[in-house]
Amino acid sequence: MNIKRKMPAPLLALFAALFIAGCHAAVPEHEGRSFVIYDTMDYVGKPKDLSADKISPAMLIYERQITRPAADGKRKAGEFDPALVQQFAEQSRQSGINVIALDIESWFGAIDGQILSGEAIAQDFDAMFKSFKRINPDAKIGNYDVPVANLNLIRFLRQDQPEEAIITKWQQTNVRRIPVGAVSDDLYPVFYKGGPGVAQWEKDMAVSVAEIKRLYPQKRIIGYLWPQYYSFRESPYYKQFIGPQEWRAMLEASIKHLDGVIIWSDKRDEHDKIVRWEDPRVQAMMQATREFVAAHADRVQLDGVAARK
């Protein structure tokens, strides 16, 4: 007997998003819009002001800098520290840097078996954002890896699995991130790469953007990029620098699908050596970025304090 199996609604929606993403790749929705490149790189000796390269500053705040242990001792993930929130908000107001990128990651995972709901996480972010904006009303705030997780890295770790399993895992990872998108000003999905190749990576970016636009069509999408491959210890590409041609291709894909990017880095390479700004690998990436900016001079714009100089 031939029994037809009905595809679950969430998967059906995602495969529809895959089709939509293919259409977006052919006719980029962001064509003609302004595009902003933000800097949060940590290479040693990096100049504080990159506005000459049309790169704008953003304030990156890590979890350890703005949270504290929960007052009641019951919540294992910790909580925002009101005094530290006010301190960063004042710093933002005085500096004129209004794009605020939080990096709270542990709340979306299980901590000693405790899992927070997406709604509870969103409530905490909402209260923190409102407190921050009472001091700096011009702030535009969002959190790293929200509202969807990095599909390409999920794929990188599951190369032997079928597409349906990869998409299902991605959807499961998104569940507690999506509510935080509702209270965020800007959305900061992460598009770090596990290894060489841009074609599948761009397809995964397009799928992610289609899903974000389905959820939050009016919000800016600013994607995180890292000029090095991701720090999976077991990977043969662990923290190696991405070549300038591939980096340029990543920027070209980004301007097709996103409103901007945040270029992030830590300060070490695949050999755990400190990387300085003048390192040839960094400068090759920067030269590719400058060439990209020159090719899109009409669209790449400075933002915030950099634009007012």
PDB file of C-alpha atoms in Angstrom:
ATOM      1  CA  MET A   1       0.000   0.000   0.000  1.00  0.00           C
ATOM      2  CA  ASN A   2       1.320   3.448  -0.924  1.00  0.00           C
ATOM      3  CA  ILE A   3       1.032   5.779   2.090  1.00  0.00           C
ATOM      4  CA  LYS A   4       2.096   9.386   1.597  1.00  0.00           C
ATOM      5  CA  ARG A   5       3.945  10.996   4.513  1.00  0.00           C
ATOM      6  CA  LYS A   6       3.070  14.611   5.191  1.00  0.00           C
ATOM      7  CA  MET A   7       6.053  16.937   5.666  1.00  0.00           C
ATOM      8  CA  PRO A   8       6.004  18.726   9.068  1.00  0.00           C
ATOM      9  CA  ALA A   9       4.923  22.372   8.773  1.00  0.00           C
ATOM     10  CA  PRO A  10       8.221  23.846  10.072  1.00  0.00           C
ATOM     11  CA  LEU A  11      10.229  21.899   7.515  1.00  0.00           C
ATOM     12  CA  LEU A  12       7.787  22.849   4.781  1.00  0.00           C
ATOM     13  CA  ALA A  13       8.301  26.514   5.697  1.00  0.00           C
ATOM     14  CA  LEU A  14      12.065  26.105   5.633  1.00  0.00           C
ATOM     15  CA  PHE A  15      12.129  24.424   2.245  1.00  0.00           C
ATOM     16  CA  ALA A  16       9.932  27.251   0.999  1.00  0.00           C
ATOM     17  CA  ALA A  17      12.550  29.613   2.401  1.00  0.00           C
ATOM     18  CA  LEU A  18      15.204  27.681   0.475  1.00  0.00           C
ATOM     19  CA  PHE A  19      13.276  28.336  -2.729  1.00  0.00           C
ATOM     20  CA  ILE A  20      12.794  32.002  -1.847  1.00  0.00           C
ATOM     21  CA  ALA A  21      16.491  32.321  -1.068  1.00  0.00           C
ATOM     22  CA  GLY A  22      17.316  31.041  -4.535  1.00  0.00           C
ATOM     23  CA  CYS A  23      15.142  33.763  -5.991  1.00  0.00           C
ATOM     24  CA  HIS A  24      16.835  36.373  -3.816  1.00  0.00           C
ATOM     25  CA  ALA A  25      20.219  35.234  -5.082  1.00  0.00           C
ATOM     26  CA  ALA A  26      19.080  35.921  -8.643  1.00  0.00           C
ATOM     27  CA  VAL A  27      17.476  39.300  -7.850  1.00  0.00           C
ATOM     28  CA  PRO A  28      19.138  40.725  -4.708  1.00  0.00           C
ATOM     29  CA  GLU A  29      16.605  42.518  -2.521  1.00  0.00           C
ATOM     30  CA  HIS A  30      19.266  44.789  -1.052  1.00  0.00           C
ATOM     31  CA  GLU A  31      20.459  46.175  -4.386  1.00  0.00           C
ATOM     32  CA  GLY A  32      20.727  49.959  -4.133  1.00  0.00           C
ATOM     33  CA  ARG A  33      20.524  50.130  -0.330  1.00  0.00           C
ATOM     34  CA  SER A  34      23.279  51.556   1.830  1.00  0.00           C
ATOM     35  CA  PHE A  35      25.671  49.016   3.321  1.00  0.00           C
ATOM     36  CA  VAL A  36      27.717  49.554   6.490  1.00  0.00           C
ATOM     37  CA  ILE A  37      30.906  47.795   7.575  1.00  0.00           C
ATOM     38  CA  TYR A  38      31.441  47.833  11.356  1.00  0.00           C
ATOM     39  CA  ASP A  39      34.683  47.032  13.153  1.00  0.00           C
ATOM     40  CA  THR A  40      35.122  44.936  16.283  1.00  0.00           C
ATOM     41  CA  MET A  41      38.484  43.380  15.349  1.00  0.00           C
ATOM     42  CA  ASP A  42      40.991  42.650  18.111  1.00  0.00           C
ATOM     43  CA  TYR A  43      44.243  42.323  16.172  1.00  0.00           C
ATOM     44  CA  VAL A  44      46.998  43.899  18.254  1.00  0.00           C
ATOM     45  CA  GLY A  45      47.919  47.408  17.186  1.00  0.00           C
ATOM     46  CA  LYS A  46      44.780  48.015  15.140  1.00  0.00           C
ATOM     47  CA  PRO A  47      44.044  51.744  14.722  1.00  0.00           C
ATOM     48  CA  LYS A  48      41.038  52.943  16.702  1.00  0.00           C
ATOM     49  CA  ASP A  49      39.694  54.905  13.740  1.00  0.00           C
ATOM     50  CA  LEU A  50      39.167  53.082  10.434  1.00  0.00           C
ATOM     51  CA  SER A  51      36.835  55.681   8.947  1.00  0.00           C
ATOM     52  CA  ALA A  52      39.358  56.453   6.191  1.00  0.00           C
ATOM     53  CA  ASP A  53      38.570  52.941   4.911  1.00  0.00           C
ATOM     54  CA  LYS A  54      34.802  53.591   5.311  1.00  0.00           C
ATOM     55  CA  ILE A  55      34.651  51.223   8.284  1.00  0.00           C
ATOM     56  CA  SER A  56      32.492  52.378  11.204  1.00  0.00           C
ATOM     57  CA  PRO A  57      32.948  51.639  14.909  1.00  0.00           C
ATOM     58  CA  ALA A  58      30.600  49.446  16.914  1.00  0.00           C
ATOM     59  CA  MET A  59      30.593  48.750  20.639  1.00  0.00           C
ATOM     60  CA  LEU A  60      30.988  45.054  21.367  1.00  0.00           C
ATOM     61  CA  ILE A  61      30.096  44.010  24.925  1.00  0.00           C
ATOM     62  CA  TYR A  62      30.935  40.488  26.037  1.00  0.00           C
ATOM     63  CA  GLU A  63      28.885  38.464  28.501  1.00  0.00           C
ATOM     64  CA  ARG A  64      31.573  38.553  31.194  1.00  0.00           C
ATOM     65  CA  GLN A  65      31.631  42.364  31.021  1.00  0.00           C
ATOM     66  CA  ILE A  66      27.960  43.038  31.693  1.00  0.00           C
ATOM     67  CA  THR A  67      26.524  40.115  33.700  1.00  0.00           C
ATOM     68  CA  ARG A  68      26.774  38.880  37.267  1.00  0.00           C
ATOM     69  CA  PRO A  69      25.678  35.752  39.185  1.00  0.00           C
ATOM     70  CA  ALA A  70      21.934  35.702  39.737  1.00  0.00           C
ATOM     71  CA  ALA A  71      20.937  37.421  42.970  1.00  0.00           C
ATOM     72  CA  ASP A  72      18.663  34.562  44.057  1.00  0.00           C
ATOM     73  CA  GLY A  73      21.305  31.940  43.263  1.00  0.00           C
ATOM     74  CA  LYS A  74      18.742  29.825  41.403  1.00  0.00           C
ATOM     75  CA  ARG A  75      19.370  30.981  37.860  1.00  0.00           C
ATOM     76  CA  LYS A  76      22.606  29.369  36.722  1.00  0.00           C
ATOM     77  CA  ALA A  77      22.994  31.516  33.605  1.00  0.00           C
ATOM     78  CA  GLY A  78      23.484  34.724  35.580  1.00  0.00           C
ATOM     79  CA  GLU A  79      21.795  38.043  34.890  1.00  0.00           C
ATOM     80  CA  PHE A  80      22.511  41.529  33.631  1.00  0.00           C
ATOM     81  CA  ASP A  81      24.271  43.778  36.164  1.00  0.00           C
ATOM     82  CA  PRO A  82      22.329  47.087  36.230  1.00  0.00           C
ATOM     83  CA  ALA A  83      25.410  49.093  37.268  1.00  0.00           C
ATOM     84  CA  LEU A  84      27.447  47.719  34.374  1.00  0.00           C
ATOM     85  CA  VAL A  85      24.588  48.326  31.932  1.00  0.00           C
ATOM     86  CA  GLN A  86      24.510  51.972  33.001  1.00  0.00           C
ATOM     87  CA  GLN A  87      28.289  52.209  32.725  1.00  0.00           C
ATOM     88  CA  PHE A  88      28.339  50.955  29.133  1.00  0.00           C
ATOM     89  CA  ALA A  89      25.336  53.082  28.199  1.00  0.00           C
ATOM     90  CA  GLU A  90      27.106  56.211  29.448  1.00  0.00           C
ATOM     91  CA  GLN A  91      30.264  55.211  27.605  1.00  0.00           C
ATOM     92  CA  SER A  92      28.222  54.767  24.438  1.00  0.00           C
ATOM     93  CA  ARG A  93      26.504  58.141  24.880  1.00  0.00           C
ATOM     94  CA  GLN A  94      29.757  59.998  25.421  1.00  0.00           C
ATOM     95  CA  SER A  95      31.628  58.311  22.572  1.00  0.00           C
ATOM     96  CA  GLY A  96      28.790  58.655  20.071  1.00  0.00           C
ATOM     97  CA  ILE A  97      29.046  54.958  19.199  1.00  0.00           C
ATOM     98  CA  ASN A  98      25.401  53.943  18.992  1.00  0.00           C
ATOM     99  CA  VAL A  99      25.596  50.501  17.385  1.00  0.00           C
ATOM    100  CA  ILE A 100      25.764  48.127  20.343  1.00  0.00           C
ATOM    101  CA  ALA A 101      26.481  44.444  19.792  1.00  0.00           C
ATOM    102  CA  LEU A 102      26.076  42.259  22.865  1.00  0.00           C
ATOM    103  CA  ASP A 103      27.689  38.839  22.937  1.00  0.00           C
ATOM    104  CA  ILE A 104      25.592  36.817  25.367  1.00  0.00           C
ATOM    105  CA  GLU A 105      25.949  33.164  24.343  1.00  0.00           C
ATOM    106  CA  SER A 106      25.611  30.886  27.375  1.00  0.00           C
ATOM    107  CA  TRP A 107      21.953  31.792  27.976  1.00  0.00           C
ATOM    108  CA  PHE A 108      20.930  29.958  24.804  1.00  0.00           C
ATOM    109  CA  GLY A 109      22.488  26.674  25.928  1.00  0.00           C
ATOM    110  CA  ALA A 110      22.042  24.337  28.859  1.00  0.00           C
ATOM    111  CA  ILE A 111      23.963  25.346  31.994  1.00  0.00           C
ATOM    112  CA  ASP A 112      24.269  22.544  34.547  1.00  0.00           C
ATOM    113  CA  GLY A 113      21.080  21.094  33.097  1.00  0.00           C
ATOM    114  CA  GLN A 114      19.121  24.349  33.333  1.00  0.00           C
ATOM    115  CA  ILE A 115      17.560  25.664  30.128  1.00  0.00           C
ATOM    116  CA  LEU A 116      15.921  29.086  29.926  1.00  0.00           C
ATOM    117  CA  SER A 117      12.897  29.599  27.696  1.00  0.00           C
ATOM    118  CA  GLY A 118      13.165  31.933  24.737  1.00  0.00           C
ATOM    119  CA  GLU A 119      10.506  34.141  26.296  1.00  0.00           C
ATOM    120  CA  ALA A 120      12.427  34.436  29.575  1.00  0.00           C
ATOM    121  CA  ILE A 121      15.622  35.327  27.716  1.00  0.00           C
ATOM    122  CA  ALA A 122      13.776  37.916  25.635  1.00  0.00           C
ATOM    123  CA  GLN A 123      12.288  39.518  28.752  1.00  0.00           C
ATOM    124  CA  ASP A 124      15.752  39.956  30.235  1.00  0.00           C
ATOM    125  CA  PHE A 125      17.126  41.477  27.036  1.00  0.00           C
ATOM    126  CA  ASP A 126      14.120  43.768  26.730  1.00  0.00           C
ATOM    127  CA  ALA A 127      14.601  45.109  30.262  1.00  0.00           C
ATOM    128  CA  MET A 128      18.329  45.591  29.666  1.00  0.00           C
ATOM    129  CA  PHE A 129      17.789  47.371  26.322  1.00  0.00           C
ATOM    130  CA  LYS A 130      15.274  49.763  27.882  1.00  0.00           C
ATOM    131  CA  SER A 131      17.638  50.524  30.763  1.00  0.00           C
ATOM    132  CA  PHE A 132      20.487  51.187  28.303  1.00  0.00           C
ATOM    133  CA  LYS A 133      18.321  53.494  26.180  1.00  0.00           C
ATOM    134  CA  ARG A 134      17.224  55.595  29.125  1.00  0.00           C
ATOM    135  CA  ILE A 135      20.829  56.824  29.159  1.00  0.00           C
ATOM    136  CA  ASN A 136      21.491  56.695  25.409  1.00  0.00           C
ATOM    137  CA  PRO A 137      18.201  56.910  23.478  1.00  0.00           C
ATOM    138  CA  ASP A 138      20.099  56.786  20.163  1.00  0.00           C
ATOM    139  CA  ALA A 139      21.484  53.309  20.818  1.00  0.00           C
ATOM    140  CA  LYS A 140      20.636  50.498  18.387  1.00  0.00           C
ATOM    141  CA  ILE A 141      21.108  47.238  20.265  1.00  0.00           C
ATOM    142  CA  GLY A 142      21.107  43.568  19.355  1.00  0.00           C
ATOM    143  CA  ASN A 143      22.783  40.321  20.361  1.00  0.00           C
ATOM    144  CA  TYR A 144      25.251  38.030  18.617  1.00  0.00           C
ATOM    145  CA  ASP A 145      23.739  35.025  16.801  1.00  0.00           C
ATOM    146  CA  VAL A 146      20.160  36.345  16.935  1.00  0.00           C
ATOM    147  CA  PRO A 147      17.560  35.539  15.691  1.00  0.00           C
ATOM    148  CA  VAL A 148      18.922  32.465  13.893  1.00  0.00           C
ATOM    149  CA  ALA A 149      22.000  30.315  14.409  1.00  0.00           C
ATOM    150  CA  ASN A 150      24.830  29.781  11.929  1.00  0.00           C
ATOM    151  CA  LEU A 151      23.435  27.277   9.442  1.00  0.00           C
ATOM    152  CA  ASN A 152      26.753  26.887   7.616  1.00  0.00           C
ATOM    153  CA  LEU A 153      28.637  25.865  10.769  1.00  0.00           C
ATOM    154  CA  ILE A 154      25.871  23.423  11.670  1.00  0.00           C
ATOM    155  CA  ARG A 155      26.304  21.979   8.182  1.00  0.00           C
ATOM    156  CA  PHE A 156      30.111  21.867   8.566  1.00  0.00           C
ATOM    157  CA  LEU A 157      29.776  19.603  11.611  1.00  0.00           C
ATOM    158  CA  ARG A 158      27.233  17.327   9.899  1.00  0.00           C
ATOM    159  CA  GLN A 159      28.683  16.778   6.449  1.00  0.00           C
ATOM    160  CA  ASP A 160      27.528  13.149   6.382  1.00  0.00           C
ATOM    161  CA  GLN A 161      23.910  13.995   7.232  1.00  0.00           C
ATOM    162  CA  PRO A 162      21.001  14.651   4.831  1.00  0.00           C
ATOM    163  CA  GLU A 163      19.716  18.167   4.228  1.00  0.00           C
ATOM    164  CA  GLU A 164      16.534  17.560   6.205  1.00  0.00           C
ATOM    165  CA  ALA A 165      18.533  16.638   9.329  1.00  0.00           C
ATOM    166  CA  ILE A 166      20.726  19.722   8.989  1.00  0.00           C
ATOM    167  CA  ILE A 167      17.730  22.040   8.603  1.00  0.00           C
ATOM    168  CA  THR A 168      15.938  20.366  11.516  1.00  0.00           C
ATOM    169  CA  LYS A 169      18.936  20.885  13.795  1.00  0.00           C
ATOM    170  CA  TRP A 170      19.166  24.529  12.700  1.00  0.00           C
ATOM    171  CA  GLN A 171      15.474  25.091  13.426  1.00  0.00           C
ATOM    172  CA  GLN A 172      15.828  23.521  16.876  1.00  0.00           C
ATOM    173  CA  THR A 173      18.759  25.816  17.632  1.00  0.00           C
ATOM    174  CA  ASN A 174      16.742  28.845  16.538  1.00  0.00           C
ATOM    175  CA  VAL A 175      13.771  28.289  18.834  1.00  0.00           C
ATOM    176  CA  ARG A 176      15.076  30.226  21.858  1.00  0.00           C
ATOM    177  CA  ARG A 177      16.847  32.861  19.760  1.00  0.00           C
ATOM    178  CA  ILE A 178      13.835  34.007  17.749  1.00  0.00           C
ATOM    179  CA  PRO A 179      11.989  35.761  20.647  1.00  0.00           C
ATOM    180  CA  VAL A 180      15.073  37.908  21.337  1.00  0.00           C
ATOM    181  CA  GLY A 181      14.857  39.207  17.776  1.00  0.00           C
ATOM    182  CA  ALA A 182      11.487  40.747  18.591  1.00  0.00           C
ATOM    183  CA  VAL A 183      12.994  43.071  21.224  1.00  0.00           C
ATOM    184  CA  SER A 184      16.194  43.871  19.279  1.00  0.00           C
ATOM    185  CA  ASP A 185      16.761  46.977  17.170  1.00  0.00           C
ATOM    186  CA  ASP A 186      19.207  45.346  14.761  1.00  0.00           C
ATOM    187  CA  LEU A 187      19.653  41.647  14.094  1.00  0.00           C
ATOM    188  CA  TYR A 188      23.133  40.116  14.227  1.00  0.00           C
ATOM    189  CA  PRO A 189      23.237  36.646  12.644  1.00  0.00           C
ATOM    190  CA  VAL A 190      26.667  35.038  12.434  1.00  0.00           C
ATOM    191  CA  PHE A 191      28.182  33.910   9.131  1.00  0.00           C
ATOM    192  CA  TYR A 192      31.556  32.563  10.214  1.00  0.00           C
ATOM    193  CA  LYS A 193      32.951  29.778   8.016  1.00  0.00           C
ATOM    194  CA  GLY A 194      34.314  26.357   8.893  1.00  0.00           C
ATOM    195  CA  GLY A 195      36.391  25.882   5.759  1.00  0.00           C
ATOM    196  CA  PRO A 196      37.046  27.026   2.181  1.00  0.00           C
ATOM    197  CA  GLY A 197      34.325  27.597  -0.392  1.00  0.00           C
ATOM    198  CA  VAL A 198      31.729  30.328  -0.816  1.00  0.00           C
ATOM    199  CA  ALA A 199      28.922  28.774  -2.887  1.00  0.00           C
ATOM    200  CA  GLN A 200      27.239  26.698  -0.157  1.00  0.00           C
ATOM    201  CA  TRP A 201      28.062  29.337   2.436  1.00  0.00           C
ATOM    202  CA  GLU A 202      26.177  31.956   0.421  1.00  0.00           C
ATOM    203  CA  LYS A 203      23.233  29.613  -0.060  1.00  0.00           C
ATOM    204  CA  ASP A 204      23.077  29.156   3.710  1.00  0.00           C
ATOM    205  CA  MET A 205      23.271  32.914   4.185  1.00  0.00           C
ATOM    206  CA  ALA A 206      20.370  33.377   1.752  1.00  0.00           C
ATOM    207  CA  VAL A 207      18.270  30.786   3.602  1.00  0.00           C
ATOM    208  CA  SER A 208      19.012  32.488   6.924  1.00  0.00           C
ATOM    209  CA  VAL A 209      18.125  35.920   5.576  1.00  0.00           C
ATOM    210  CA  ALA A 210      14.876  34.633   4.066  1.00  0.00           C
ATOM    211  CA  GLU A 211      13.880  33.205   7.443  1.00  0.00           C
ATOM    212  CA  ILE A 212      14.845  36.412   9.280  1.00  0.00           C
ATOM    213  CA  LYS A 213      12.850  38.525   6.845  1.00  0.00           C
ATOM    214  CA  ARG A 214       9.851  36.249   7.293  1.00  0.00           C
ATOM    215  CA  LEU A 215      10.068  36.868  11.037  1.00  0.00           C
ATOM    216  CA  TYR A 216      11.201  40.500  11.178  1.00  0.00           C
ATOM    217  CA  PRO A 217      10.877  42.119   7.739  1.00  0.00           C
ATOM    218  CA  GLN A 218      11.531  45.695   8.911  1.00  0.00           C
ATOM    219  CA  LYS A 219      14.754  45.190  10.880  1.00  0.00           C
ATOM    220  CA  ARG A 220      18.327  45.688   9.708  1.00  0.00           C
ATOM    221  CA  ILE A 221      20.343  42.517   9.271  1.00  0.00           C
ATOM    222  CA  ILE A 222      24.015  43.021  10.158  1.00  0.00           C
ATOM    223  CA  GLY A 223      25.998  39.805   9.764  1.00  0.00           C
ATOM    224  CA  TYR A 224      29.126  38.865  11.679  1.00  0.00           C
ATOM    225  CA  LEU A 225      32.143  37.933   9.536  1.00  0.00           C
ATOM    226  CA  TRP A 226      35.505  36.630  10.783  1.00  0.00           C
ATOM    227  CA  PRO A 227      38.566  36.809   8.487  1.00  0.00           C
ATOM    228  CA  GLN A 228      39.643  33.407   9.809  1.00  0.00           C
ATOM    229  CA  TYR A 229      38.010  29.991   9.654  1.00  0.00           C
ATOM    230  CA  TYR A 230      36.092  28.982  12.749  1.00  0.00           C
ATOM    231  CA  SER A 231      37.823  27.705  15.868  1.00  0.00           C
ATOM    232  CA  PHE A 232      36.728  24.077  15.758  1.00  0.00           C
ATOM    233  CA  ARG A 233      39.750  22.375  17.313  1.00  0.00           C
ATOM    234  CA  GLU A 234      39.221  19.211  15.293  1.00  0.00           C
ATOM    235  CA  SER A 235      39.067  21.103  12.001  1.00  0.00           C
ATOM    236  CA  PRO A 236      42.053  21.078   9.601  1.00  0.00           C
ATOM    237  CA  TYR A 237      41.253  24.754   8.937  1.00  0.00           C
ATOM    238  CA  TYR A 238      41.260  25.801  12.594  1.00  0.00           C
ATOM    239  CA  LYS A 239      41.660  29.617  12.723  1.00  0.00           C
ATOM    240  CA  GLN A 240      43.577  29.795   9.458  1.00  0.00           C
ATOM    241  CA  PHE A 241      43.222  33.096   7.643  1.00  0.00           C
ATOM    242  CA  ILE A 242      40.763  33.227   4.779  1.00  0.00           C
ATOM    243  CA  GLY A 243      42.515  34.190   1.540  1.00  0.00           C
ATOM    244  CA  PRO A 244      41.863  37.685   0.117  1.00  0.00           C
ATOM    245  CA  GLN A 245      39.967  36.419  -2.940  1.00  0.00           C
ATOM    246  CA  GLU A 246      37.621  34.342  -0.812  1.00  0.00           C
ATOM    247  CA  TRP A 247      37.209  37.207   1.645  1.00  0.00           C
ATOM    248  CA  ARG A 248      36.267  39.530  -1.212  1.00  0.00           C
ATOM    249  CA  ALA A 249      33.720  36.966  -2.425  1.00  0.00           C
ATOM    250  CA  MET A 250      32.242  36.846   1.083  1.00  0.00           C
ATOM    251  CA  LEU A 251      31.843  40.617   1.113  1.00  0.00           C
ATOM    252  CA  GLU A 252      30.221  40.519  -2.335  1.00  0.00           C
ATOM    253  CA  ALA A 253      27.729  37.923  -1.082  1.00  0.00           C
ATOM    254  CA  SER A 254      27.091  39.997   2.027  1.00  0.00           C
ATOM    255  CA  ILE A 255      26.211  43.156   0.137  1.00  0.00           C
ATOM    256  CA  LYS A 256      23.679  41.154  -1.905  1.00  0.00           C
ATOM    257  CA  HIS A 257      21.842  39.830   1.129  1.00  0.00           C
ATOM    258  CA  LEU A 258      22.560  42.027   4.174  1.00  0.00           C
ATOM    259  CA  ASP A 259      22.367  45.630   5.357  1.00  0.00           C
ATOM    260  CA  GLY A 260      25.908  45.470   6.673  1.00  0.00           C
ATOM    261  CA  VAL A 261      28.550  43.369   8.373  1.00  0.00           C
ATOM    262  CA  ILE A 262      30.490  43.395  11.629  1.00  0.00           C
ATOM    263  CA  ILE A 263      34.073  42.283  11.073  1.00  0.00           C
ATOM    264  CA  TRP A 264      35.135  40.518  14.257  1.00  0.00           C
ATOM    265  CA  SER A 265      38.332  38.812  15.282  1.00  0.00           C
ATOM    266  CA  ASP A 266      40.175  37.637  18.329  1.00  0.00           C
ATOM    267  CA  LYS A 267      43.933  38.156  18.449  1.00  0.00           C
ATOM    268  CA  ARG A 268      45.382  34.681  17.757  1.00  0.00           C
ATOM    269  CA  ASP A 269      46.008  32.452  14.738  1.00  0.00           C
ATOM    270  CA  GLU A 270      46.002  28.688  14.159  1.00  0.00           C
ATOM    271  CA  HIS A 271      49.315  28.364  16.024  1.00  0.00           C
ATOM    272  CA  ASP A 272      47.963  30.298  19.028  1.00  0.00           C
ATOM    273  CA  LYS A 273      50.313  33.149  18.145  1.00  0.00           C
ATOM    274  CA  ILE A 274      49.361  36.784  18.671  1.00  0.00           C
ATOM    275  CA  VAL A 275      48.419  38.467  15.393  1.00  0.00           C
ATOM    276  CA  ARG A 276      49.374  42.080  14.937  1.00  0.00           C
ATOM    277  CA  TRP A 277      47.608  44.566  12.700  1.00  0.00           C
ATOM    278  CA  GLU A 278      50.596  44.825  10.374  1.00  0.00           C
ATOM    279  CA  ASP A 279      50.635  41.046   9.821  1.00  0.00           C
ATOM    280  CA  PRO A 280      50.583  40.403   6.029  1.00  0.00           C
ATOM    281  CA  ARG A 281      47.510  38.171   6.415  1.00  0.00           C
ATOM    282  CA  VAL A 282      45.558  40.974   8.078  1.00  0.00           C
ATOM    283  CA  GLN A 283      46.719  43.524   5.550  1.00  0.00           C
ATOM    284  CA  ALA A 284      45.775  41.232   2.646  1.00  0.00           C
ATOM    285  CA  MET A 285      42.268  41.038   4.113  1.00  0.00           C
ATOM    286  CA  MET A 286      42.162  44.807   4.558  1.00  0.00           C
ATOM    287  CA  GLN A 287      43.319  45.407   0.988  1.00  0.00           C
ATOM    288  CA  ALA A 288      40.556  43.145  -0.302  1.00  0.00           C
ATOM    289  CA  THR A 289      38.109  45.091   1.885  1.00  0.00           C
ATOM    290  CA  ARG A 290      39.327  48.427   0.517  1.00  0.00           C
ATOM    291  CA  GLU A 291      38.931  47.155  -3.034  1.00  0.00           C
ATOM    292  CA  PHE A 292      35.406  45.995  -2.212  1.00  0.00           C
ATOM    293  CA  VAL A 293      34.580  49.414  -0.753  1.00  0.00           C
ATOM    294  CA  ALA A 294      35.965  51.157  -3.840  1.00  0.00           C
ATOM    295  CA  ALA A 295      33.866  48.925  -6.101  1.00  0.00           C
ATOM    296  CA  HIS A 296      30.712  49.815  -4.120  1.00  0.00           C
ATOM    297  CA  ALA A 297      31.550  53.386  -3.170  1.00  0.00           C
ATOM    298  CA  ASP A 298      27.973  54.507  -3.812  1.00  0.00           C
ATOM    299  CA  ARG A 299      26.538  51.991  -1.360  1.00  0.00           C
ATOM    300  CA  VAL A 300      29.128  51.577   1.411  1.00  0.00           C
ATOM    301  CA  GLN A 301      28.423  54.302   3.950  1.00  0.00           C
ATOM    302  CA  LEU A 302      29.844  55.355   7.287  1.00  0.00           C
ATOM    303  CA  ASP A 303      27.483  55.239  10.246  1.00  0.00           C
ATOM    304  CA  GLY A 304      27.194  57.008  13.573  1.00  0.00           C
ATOM    305  CA  VAL A 305      30.117  58.960  14.965  1.00  0.00           C
ATOM    306  CA  ALA A 306      32.285  58.063  11.952  1.00  0.00           C
ATOM    307  CA  ALA A 307      29.771  59.634   9.557  1.00  0.00           C
ATOM    308  CA  ARG A 308      29.738  62.880  11.545  1.00  0.00           C
ATOM    309  CA  LYS A 309      33.484  63.471  11.300  1.00  0.00           C
TER     310      LYS A 309
END
